[in-house]
mmCIF file of C-alpha atoms and ligand atoms in Angstrom:
data_model
loop_
_atom_site.group_PDB
_atom_site.id
_atom_site.type_symbol
_atom_site.label_atom_id
_atom_site.label_comp_id
_atom_site.label_asym_id
_atom_site.label_seq_id
_atom_site.Cartn_x
_atom_site.Cartn_y
_atom_site.Cartn_z
ATOM 1 C CA UNK A 504 57.710 65.408 88.336
ATOM 2 C CA UNK A 505 54.755 64.552 86.051
ATOM 3 C CA UNK A 506 53.944 60.836 85.593
ATOM 4 C CA UNK A 507 51.404 59.332 83.216
ATOM 5 C CA UNK A 508 49.461 56.474 84.752
ATOM 6 C CA UNK A 509 47.967 54.047 82.306
ATOM 7 C CA UNK A 510 45.438 51.962 84.157
ATOM 8 C CA UNK A 511 43.883 48.884 82.480
ATOM 9 C CA UNK A 512 40.225 49.152 83.484
ATOM 10 C CA UNK A 513 37.564 46.528 82.982
ATOM 11 C CA UNK A 514 34.038 45.780 83.943
ATOM 12 C CA UNK A 515 32.972 42.209 84.467
ATOM 13 C CA UNK A 516 32.297 40.396 81.115
ATOM 14 C CA UNK A 517 33.567 43.304 78.991
ATOM 15 C CA UNK A 518 36.805 44.057 77.232
ATOM 16 C CA UNK A 519 39.532 45.945 79.018
ATOM 17 C CA UNK A 520 40.230 49.535 78.157
ATOM 18 C CA UNK A 521 43.226 51.678 78.923
ATOM 19 C CA UNK A 522 42.565 54.936 80.852
ATOM 20 C CA UNK A 523 45.259 57.504 81.438
ATOM 21 C CA UNK A 524 45.684 59.881 84.337
ATOM 22 C CA UNK A 525 48.415 62.530 84.560
ATOM 23 C CA UNK A 526 49.785 63.054 88.051
ATOM 24 C CA UNK A 527 52.305 65.362 89.772
ATOM 25 C CA UNK A 528 54.252 62.924 91.981
ATOM 26 C CA UNK A 529 57.535 62.586 93.904
ATOM 27 C CA UNK A 530 59.921 59.539 93.318
ATOM 28 C CA UNK A 531 59.284 58.351 96.852
ATOM 29 C CA UNK A 532 55.441 58.131 96.402
ATOM 30 C CA UNK A 533 54.249 54.569 96.341
ATOM 31 C CA UNK A 534 52.097 53.362 93.439
ATOM 32 C CA UNK A 535 49.206 53.017 95.994
ATOM 33 C CA UNK A 536 49.665 56.689 97.076
ATOM 34 C CA UNK A 537 49.339 57.629 93.407
ATOM 35 C CA UNK A 538 46.185 55.472 92.855
ATOM 36 C CA UNK A 539 44.684 57.005 96.014
ATOM 37 C CA UNK A 540 45.315 60.475 94.714
ATOM 38 C CA UNK A 541 43.856 59.585 91.290
ATOM 39 C CA UNK A 542 40.706 58.252 93.020
ATOM 40 C CA UNK A 543 40.345 61.131 95.442
ATOM 41 C CA UNK A 544 41.288 63.979 93.048
ATOM 42 C CA UNK A 545 40.451 62.816 89.570
ATOM 43 C CA UNK A 546 38.246 59.774 89.250
ATOM 44 C CA UNK A 547 36.200 58.294 92.168
ATOM 45 C CA UNK A 548 35.011 55.382 89.953
ATOM 46 C CA UNK A 549 38.402 53.718 89.834
ATOM 47 C CA UNK A 550 38.323 50.456 91.838
ATOM 48 C CA UNK A 551 41.368 48.780 93.631
ATOM 49 C CA UNK A 552 41.960 47.016 96.849
ATOM 50 C CA UNK A 553 44.028 48.323 99.737
ATOM 51 C CA UNK A 554 44.199 48.244 103.509
ATOM 52 C CA UNK A 555 47.375 48.488 105.557
ATOM 53 C CA UNK A 556 49.360 50.625 103.050
ATOM 54 C CA UNK A 557 52.451 48.905 104.632
ATOM 55 C CA UNK A 558 53.220 45.570 102.993
ATOM 56 C CA UNK A 559 51.351 43.660 105.692
ATOM 57 C CA UNK A 560 47.803 42.758 104.522
ATOM 58 C CA UNK A 561 48.425 41.630 100.967
ATOM 59 C CA UNK A 562 45.382 43.468 99.576
ATOM 60 C CA UNK A 563 47.040 45.705 97.018
ATOM 61 C CA UNK A 564 48.493 43.079 94.664
ATOM 62 C CA UNK A 565 48.401 44.170 90.945
ATOM 63 C CA UNK A 566 50.496 44.115 87.894
ATOM 64 C CA UNK A 567 52.767 47.126 87.760
ATOM 65 C CA UNK A 568 54.540 47.526 84.556
ATOM 66 C CA UNK A 569 53.978 43.977 83.546
ATOM 67 C CA UNK A 570 54.913 42.067 86.748
ATOM 68 C CA UNK A 571 52.790 41.339 89.799
ATOM 69 C CA UNK A 572 53.672 43.340 92.907
ATOM 70 C CA UNK A 573 52.314 45.178 95.945
ATOM 71 C CA UNK A 574 51.229 48.795 95.097
ATOM 72 C CA UNK A 575 52.217 49.876 98.598
ATOM 73 C CA UNK A 576 55.750 48.525 98.342
ATOM 74 C CA UNK A 577 56.818 49.779 94.914
ATOM 75 C CA UNK A 578 57.339 53.457 94.320
ATOM 76 C CA UNK A 579 57.619 55.775 91.390
ATOM 77 C CA UNK A 580 61.425 56.136 91.674
ATOM 78 C CA UNK A 581 62.152 52.402 91.803
ATOM 79 C CA UNK A 582 59.659 51.654 88.996
ATOM 80 C CA UNK A 583 61.137 54.141 86.678
ATOM 81 C CA UNK A 584 64.639 52.891 87.472
ATOM 82 C CA UNK A 585 63.458 49.362 86.707
ATOM 83 C CA UNK A 586 61.876 50.416 83.455
ATOM 84 C CA UNK A 587 64.996 52.153 82.433
ATOM 85 C CA UNK A 588 67.005 49.045 83.051
ATOM 86 C CA UNK A 589 64.781 46.752 80.960
ATOM 87 C CA UNK A 590 64.016 49.173 78.071
ATOM 88 C CA UNK A 591 66.472 49.586 75.255
ATOM 89 C CA UNK A 592 68.240 53.025 75.007
ATOM 90 C CA UNK A 593 66.296 53.648 71.748
ATOM 91 C CA UNK A 594 62.920 53.552 73.510
ATOM 92 C CA UNK A 595 64.120 55.795 76.288
ATOM 93 C CA UNK A 596 63.159 59.429 75.622
ATOM 94 C CA UNK A 597 62.518 62.694 77.292
ATOM 95 C CA UNK A 598 58.778 62.352 77.281
ATOM 96 C CA UNK A 599 56.675 62.078 80.442
ATOM 97 C CA UNK A 600 57.472 58.735 82.183
ATOM 98 C CA UNK A 601 54.674 56.206 82.126
ATOM 99 C CA UNK A 602 53.591 53.573 84.649
ATOM 100 C CA UNK A 603 51.049 50.952 83.619
ATOM 101 C CA UNK A 604 48.873 49.273 86.178
ATOM 102 C CA UNK A 605 46.779 46.213 85.491
ATOM 103 C CA UNK A 606 44.789 43.609 87.541
ATOM 104 C CA UNK A 607 46.480 40.387 88.710
ATOM 105 C CA UNK A 608 46.539 37.520 86.175
ATOM 106 C CA UNK A 609 44.965 34.046 86.460
ATOM 107 C CA UNK A 610 41.873 35.449 88.144
ATOM 108 C CA UNK A 611 38.783 36.993 86.563
ATOM 109 C CA UNK A 612 38.288 40.738 86.915
ATOM 110 C CA UNK A 613 35.375 42.006 89.026
ATOM 111 C CA UNK A 614 36.065 45.675 88.367
ATOM 112 C CA UNK A 615 39.232 47.511 87.250
ATOM 113 C CA UNK A 616 42.012 46.317 89.487
ATOM 114 C CA UNK A 617 39.871 44.127 91.755
ATOM 115 C CA UNK A 618 39.966 40.407 90.880
ATOM 116 C CA UNK A 619 37.890 37.519 92.061
ATOM 117 C CA UNK A 620 40.226 35.574 94.284
ATOM 118 C CA UNK A 621 37.881 32.499 94.873
ATOM 119 C CA UNK A 622 40.156 30.016 93.067
ATOM 120 C CA UNK A 623 43.125 31.335 95.027
ATOM 121 C CA UNK A 624 41.383 30.688 98.404
ATOM 122 C CA UNK A 625 39.864 27.403 97.272
ATOM 123 C CA UNK A 626 43.249 26.039 96.169
ATOM 124 C CA UNK A 627 44.708 27.094 99.513
ATOM 125 C CA UNK A 628 41.963 25.147 101.252
ATOM 126 C CA UNK A 629 42.794 22.122 98.988
ATOM 127 C CA UNK A 630 46.166 21.601 100.752
ATOM 128 C CA UNK A 631 44.607 21.478 104.222
ATOM 129 C CA UNK A 632 46.586 24.389 105.525
ATOM 130 C CA UNK A 633 45.958 23.750 109.276
ATOM 131 C CA UNK A 634 48.095 21.871 111.808
ATOM 132 C CA UNK A 635 46.297 18.498 112.064
ATOM 133 C CA UNK A 636 43.697 18.220 114.785
ATOM 134 C CA UNK A 637 45.311 15.040 116.099
ATOM 135 C CA UNK A 638 48.097 17.329 117.242
ATOM 136 C CA UNK A 639 45.679 19.458 119.283
ATOM 137 C CA UNK A 640 45.110 16.865 121.953
ATOM 138 C CA UNK A 641 46.889 19.159 124.386
ATOM 139 C CA UNK A 642 49.445 17.030 126.297
ATOM 140 C CA UNK A 643 49.982 19.342 129.286
ATOM 141 C CA UNK A 644 49.497 22.960 128.555
ATOM 142 C CA UNK A 645 50.771 23.577 125.110
ATOM 143 C CA UNK A 646 52.771 22.170 122.283
ATOM 144 C CA UNK A 647 56.350 23.275 122.675
ATOM 145 C CA UNK A 648 58.745 23.753 119.825
ATOM 146 C CA UNK A 649 62.505 24.228 119.949
ATOM 147 C CA UNK A 650 63.754 27.538 118.407
ATOM 148 C CA UNK A 651 65.202 25.347 115.605
ATOM 149 C CA UNK A 652 61.832 23.699 114.910
ATOM 150 C CA UNK A 653 60.131 27.081 114.975
ATOM 151 C CA UNK A 654 62.671 28.635 112.616
ATOM 152 C CA UNK A 655 61.770 26.122 109.945
ATOM 153 C CA UNK A 656 58.368 27.969 109.630
ATOM 154 C CA UNK A 657 59.745 31.499 109.356
ATOM 155 C CA UNK A 658 60.131 31.811 105.599
ATOM 156 C CA UNK A 659 56.676 30.318 104.677
ATOM 157 C CA UNK A 660 55.074 32.046 107.587
ATOM 158 C CA UNK A 661 55.888 35.421 105.947
ATOM 159 C CA UNK A 662 53.338 34.804 103.204
ATOM 160 C CA UNK A 663 50.747 37.546 103.174
ATOM 161 C CA UNK A 664 48.434 35.919 100.531
ATOM 162 C CA UNK A 665 48.859 38.645 98.144
ATOM 163 C CA UNK A 666 48.411 36.549 95.063
ATOM 164 C CA UNK A 667 51.391 37.919 93.141
ATOM 165 C CA UNK A 668 52.920 34.396 92.652
ATOM 166 C CA UNK A 669 49.575 32.910 91.587
ATOM 167 C CA UNK A 670 49.080 35.742 89.145
ATOM 168 C CA UNK A 671 52.357 34.978 87.384
ATOM 169 C CA UNK A 672 52.222 31.121 87.545
ATOM 170 C CA UNK A 673 52.607 29.650 84.145
ATOM 171 C CA UNK A 674 51.435 26.203 85.417
ATOM 172 C CA UNK A 675 48.187 27.677 86.775
ATOM 173 C CA UNK A 676 47.571 29.472 83.471
ATOM 174 C CA UNK A 677 47.355 26.161 81.534
ATOM 175 C CA UNK A 678 46.292 23.684 84.194
ATOM 176 C CA UNK A 679 43.209 24.490 86.263
ATOM 177 C CA UNK A 680 43.875 21.536 88.565
ATOM 178 C CA UNK A 681 47.219 22.931 89.791
ATOM 179 C CA UNK A 682 46.757 24.552 93.176
ATOM 180 C CA UNK A 683 49.365 27.148 92.692
ATOM 181 C CA UNK A 684 52.582 28.426 94.344
ATOM 182 C CA UNK A 685 51.008 30.085 97.441
ATOM 183 C CA UNK A 686 49.149 26.871 98.381
ATOM 184 C CA UNK A 687 52.270 24.640 97.957
ATOM 185 C CA UNK A 688 54.325 27.138 100.031
ATOM 186 C CA UNK A 689 51.761 26.774 102.747
ATOM 187 C CA UNK A 690 51.823 23.011 102.193
ATOM 188 C CA UNK A 691 55.538 22.857 102.940
ATOM 189 C CA UNK A 692 54.848 24.992 106.104
ATOM 190 C CA UNK A 693 52.598 22.102 107.281
ATOM 191 C CA UNK A 694 55.109 19.436 106.281
ATOM 192 C CA UNK A 695 57.811 21.258 108.192
ATOM 193 C CA UNK A 696 55.680 21.861 111.297
ATOM 194 C CA UNK A 697 56.954 19.512 114.138
ATOM 195 C CA UNK A 698 53.378 19.657 115.720
ATOM 196 C CA UNK A 699 51.572 18.247 112.650
ATOM 197 C CA UNK A 700 50.898 14.581 112.608
ATOM 198 C CA UNK A 701 49.566 14.255 109.039
ATOM 199 C CA UNK A 702 52.833 14.378 107.076
ATOM 200 C CA UNK A 703 52.501 11.048 105.308
ATOM 201 C CA UNK A 704 48.887 11.820 104.157
ATOM 202 C CA UNK A 705 49.878 15.278 103.106
ATOM 203 C CA UNK A 706 52.738 14.073 100.994
ATOM 204 C CA UNK A 707 50.388 11.541 99.278
ATOM 205 C CA UNK A 708 48.014 14.361 98.566
ATOM 206 C CA UNK A 709 50.692 16.828 97.284
ATOM 207 C CA UNK A 710 52.101 13.997 95.101
ATOM 208 C CA UNK A 711 48.876 13.386 93.185
ATOM 209 C CA UNK A 712 48.826 13.986 89.391
ATOM 210 C CA UNK A 713 49.538 17.458 88.360
ATOM 211 C CA UNK A 714 47.381 19.236 90.955
ATOM 212 C CA UNK A 715 50.286 19.240 93.457
ATOM 213 C CA UNK A 716 54.091 19.635 93.246
ATOM 214 C CA UNK A 717 54.524 17.784 89.928
ATOM 215 C CA UNK A 718 52.263 20.360 88.149
ATOM 216 C CA UNK A 719 54.879 23.011 88.645
ATOM 217 C CA UNK A 720 56.949 23.799 85.532
ATOM 218 C CA UNK A 721 59.806 25.311 87.583
ATOM 219 C CA UNK A 722 59.574 28.704 85.735
ATOM 220 C CA UNK A 723 60.789 30.506 88.836
ATOM 221 C CA UNK A 724 58.343 33.427 88.388
ATOM 222 C CA UNK A 725 56.800 32.889 91.815
ATOM 223 C CA UNK A 726 60.155 33.295 93.525
ATOM 224 C CA UNK A 727 61.044 36.352 91.573
ATOM 225 C CA UNK A 728 57.842 38.267 92.239
ATOM 226 C CA UNK A 729 57.078 37.352 95.816
ATOM 227 C CA UNK A 730 57.316 40.525 97.889
ATOM 228 C CA UNK A 731 57.987 38.628 101.144
ATOM 229 C CA UNK A 732 60.752 36.240 99.933
ATOM 230 C CA UNK A 733 58.697 33.175 100.639
ATOM 231 C CA UNK A 734 60.279 31.493 97.589
ATOM 232 C CA UNK A 735 57.396 29.145 96.743
ATOM 233 C CA UNK A 736 59.450 27.208 94.196
ATOM 234 C CA UNK A 737 62.006 26.429 96.833
ATOM 235 C CA UNK A 738 59.338 25.082 99.101
ATOM 236 C CA UNK A 739 57.872 23.014 96.262
ATOM 237 C CA UNK A 740 61.330 21.553 95.674
ATOM 238 C CA UNK A 741 61.588 20.591 99.363
ATOM 239 C CA UNK A 742 58.213 18.829 99.234
ATOM 240 C CA UNK A 743 59.353 16.977 96.101
ATOM 241 C CA UNK A 744 62.424 15.820 98.002
ATOM 242 C CA UNK A 745 60.390 14.508 100.881
ATOM 243 C CA UNK A 746 58.255 12.542 98.359
ATOM 244 C CA UNK A 747 61.289 11.220 96.518
ATOM 245 C CA UNK A 748 62.891 10.025 99.723
ATOM 246 C CA UNK A 749 59.823 7.827 100.382
ATOM 247 C CA UNK A 750 59.066 6.579 96.899
ATOM 248 C CA UNK A 751 60.468 4.112 94.424
ATOM 249 C CA UNK A 752 60.816 4.757 90.566
ATOM 250 C CA UNK A 753 57.923 2.293 89.994
ATOM 251 C CA UNK A 754 55.594 4.457 92.152
ATOM 252 C CA UNK A 755 54.664 6.850 89.312
ATOM 253 C CA UNK A 756 55.857 8.647 86.261
ATOM 254 C CA UNK A 757 56.767 11.883 87.914
ATOM 255 C CA UNK A 758 58.898 10.023 90.494
ATOM 256 C CA UNK A 759 60.505 7.980 87.818
ATOM 257 C CA UNK A 760 61.148 11.131 85.811
ATOM 258 C CA UNK A 761 63.249 12.584 88.563
ATOM 259 C CA UNK A 762 65.045 9.392 89.578
ATOM 260 C CA UNK A 763 65.841 8.291 86.032
ATOM 261 C CA UNK A 764 67.145 11.678 85.139
ATOM 262 C CA UNK A 765 69.648 11.610 88.041
ATOM 263 C CA UNK A 766 70.655 7.973 87.377
ATOM 264 C CA UNK A 767 71.341 8.667 83.589
ATOM 265 C CA UNK A 768 73.277 11.897 84.285
ATOM 266 C CA UNK A 769 75.280 10.014 86.931
ATOM 267 C CA UNK A 770 76.017 7.282 84.433
ATOM 268 C CA UNK A 771 76.839 9.229 81.251
ATOM 269 C CA UNK A 772 77.323 12.837 82.311
ATOM 270 C CA UNK A 773 74.198 13.849 80.367
ATOM 271 C CA UNK A 774 70.856 12.239 79.429
ATOM 272 C CA UNK A 775 70.664 9.397 76.989
ATOM 273 C CA UNK A 776 67.235 10.440 75.699
ATOM 274 C CA UNK A 777 66.509 6.923 74.289
ATOM 275 C CA UNK A 778 66.899 5.432 77.721
ATOM 276 C CA UNK A 779 65.034 8.194 79.267
ATOM 277 C CA UNK A 780 61.899 7.671 77.228
ATOM 278 C CA UNK A 781 61.954 3.897 77.619
ATOM 279 C CA UNK A 782 62.521 4.026 81.421
ATOM 280 C CA UNK A 783 60.200 6.955 82.283
ATOM 281 C CA UNK A 784 57.283 6.598 79.850
ATOM 282 C CA UNK A 785 57.833 2.833 79.221
ATOM 283 C CA UNK A 786 58.496 2.068 82.849
ATOM 284 C CA UNK A 787 61.354 -0.269 81.994
ATOM 285 C CA UNK A 788 59.217 -2.115 79.294
ATOM 286 C CA UNK A 789 56.425 -2.732 81.835
ATOM 287 C CA UNK A 790 54.086 -0.072 80.427
ATOM 288 C CA UNK A 791 53.073 -1.202 77.013
ATOM 289 C CA UNK A 792 50.675 1.680 76.379
ATOM 290 C CA UNK A 793 53.362 4.068 77.340
ATOM 291 C CA UNK A 794 55.945 2.430 74.989
ATOM 292 C CA UNK A 795 53.431 2.465 72.117
ATOM 293 C CA UNK A 796 52.805 6.229 72.664
ATOM 294 C CA UNK A 797 56.536 6.788 71.959
ATOM 295 C CA UNK A 798 56.453 4.857 68.760
ATOM 296 C CA UNK A 799 55.211 7.581 66.424
ATOM 297 C CA UNK A 800 57.846 10.058 67.707
ATOM 298 C CA UNK A 801 60.602 7.428 67.527
ATOM 299 C CA UNK A 802 59.640 6.614 63.896
ATOM 300 C CA UNK A 803 59.491 10.172 62.814
ATOM 301 C CA UNK A 804 62.921 10.800 64.331
ATOM 302 C CA UNK A 805 64.254 7.704 62.596
ATOM 303 C CA UNK A 806 62.913 8.738 59.134
ATOM 304 C CA UNK A 807 64.448 12.239 59.511
ATOM 305 C CA UNK A 808 67.797 10.785 60.649
ATOM 306 C CA UNK A 809 67.452 12.353 64.124
ATOM 307 C CA UNK A 810 67.351 9.157 66.158
ATOM 308 C CA UNK A 811 70.715 8.766 67.884
ATOM 309 C CA UNK A 812 71.898 5.157 67.293
ATOM 310 C CA UNK A 813 74.673 5.371 69.876
ATOM 311 C CA UNK A 814 75.269 7.359 72.993
ATOM 312 C CA UNK A 815 78.661 8.949 73.883
ATOM 313 C CA UNK A 816 79.094 9.722 77.557
ATOM 314 C CA UNK A 817 80.220 13.308 78.189
ATOM 315 C CA UNK A 818 83.879 14.015 78.819
ATOM 316 C CA UNK A 819 83.083 15.403 82.267
ATOM 317 C CA UNK A 820 81.227 12.315 83.397
ATOM 318 C CA UNK A 821 83.495 11.600 86.300
ATOM 319 C CA UNK A 822 83.206 15.149 87.617
ATOM 320 C CA UNK A 823 79.430 15.246 87.247
ATOM 321 C CA UNK A 824 79.210 11.814 88.980
ATOM 322 C CA UNK A 825 81.223 12.928 91.931
ATOM 323 C CA UNK A 826 79.214 16.072 92.296
ATOM 324 C CA UNK A 827 75.913 14.182 92.355
ATOM 325 C CA UNK A 828 77.332 11.637 94.798
ATOM 326 C CA UNK A 829 78.581 14.491 97.176
ATOM 327 C CA UNK A 830 75.114 16.031 97.156
ATOM 328 C CA UNK A 831 73.399 12.632 97.739
ATOM 329 C CA UNK A 832 75.870 12.066 100.682
ATOM 330 C CA UNK A 833 74.917 15.476 102.201
ATOM 331 C CA UNK A 834 71.256 14.808 101.679
ATOM 332 C CA UNK A 835 71.301 11.406 103.316
HETATM 333 S S1 SF4 B 921 57.905 27.853 89.536
HETATM 334 FE FE1 SF4 B 921 56.103 26.476 89.470
HETATM 335 S S2 SF4 B 921 54.681 27.311 91.003
HETATM 336 FE FE2 SF4 B 921 56.211 28.862 90.648
HETATM 337 S S3 SF4 B 921 55.277 30.241 89.103
HETATM 338 FE FE3 SF4 B 921 56.493 28.722 88.015
HETATM 339 S S4 SF4 B 921 55.142 26.981 87.485
HETATM 340 FE FE4 SF4 B 921 54.083 28.247 89.148
HETATM 341 S S1 SF4 B 922 54.043 33.360 98.421
HETATM 342 FE FE1 SF4 B 922 54.701 35.490 98.246
HETATM 343 S S2 SF4 B 922 53.644 36.118 96.290
HETATM 344 FE FE2 SF4 B 922 52.669 34.245 96.904
HETATM 345 S S3 SF4 B 922 50.888 34.877 98.062
HETATM 346 FE FE3 SF4 B 922 52.551 34.591 99.528
HETATM 347 S S4 SF4 B 922 53.524 36.531 99.796
HETATM 348 FE FE4 SF4 B 922 52.268 36.708 97.932
HETATM 349 S S1 FES B 923 47.838 47.703 101.292
HETATM 350 FE FE1 FES B 923 48.317 46.105 102.609
HETATM 351 S S2 FES B 923 49.940 45.123 101.525
HETATM 352 FE FE2 FES B 923 49.540 46.881 100.347
#
């Protein structure tokens, strides 16, 4: 079958251009196979990264039809089937199928599909992704782990540092302090490692401002694109839980946000937004600056008749409460 490849090409500091290549391909050919053939048979100037060709090295991350993925994992057949699923019947036609390939997002382009991953590696470094040296004072011969302790590292250990999650991360796009999903997945791997002795310091570090776990907007993109099922958002949530277990609501706005939310939902079945603002931003009337920052919004809502003067608990409060209590019981 004929497939039209649209490759978004770019030189450093210049605007991207779309270049098309027509290729005879089989449904089982991977996107990387096709790019190799384009490079070898049609255009030797096309730049992209590759190495293992087998979903191991993480080199060939790129955006394929709009989502970040590994070029050696996706193939023509699966891509076209995916496109068919997401496009409306009106846009499906009998013309030559097209596959668009672009560089990863959130990182500057060096050339064509090759991006500068410096920020990706620097952010990984920022979470101290090594088992603490204190734990390396070898007791006898080696540090033993039970199979259960080791199994806690399996999922995050599968990360091949491909950058797909980082490329799609909404938080990273707007907040250059945020270290990104790959780094926080690795951070959880360190927290979960029975040999590491730095858990408390690590949790303090990952709790700081919006560079760590509280910078995540929970958009779920990292989980949905990760080719290795590392589920970074899931790991971020586990770190948050470790932090919440150790902290009080007064220890910071992010902590308060989570604790107050649960308390209010438990109390009334849904959130009383008035209480929420006062308790989270106003820190239970202790934070005058925070309270004053709410005043303009509160006044505007009052003027427009949108400020709720009373709060009605939801009809399902009892059920919601017992659900939360059951989960809290399991967690404790
Ligand atoms: S869930 Fe969080 S870490 Fe993952 S992509 Fe979204 S904002 Fe980034
Ligand atoms: S978490 Fe998944 S998507 Fe992110 S770098 Fe690791 S393997 Fe790639
Ligand atoms: S070439 Fe190694 S993961 Fe694709």
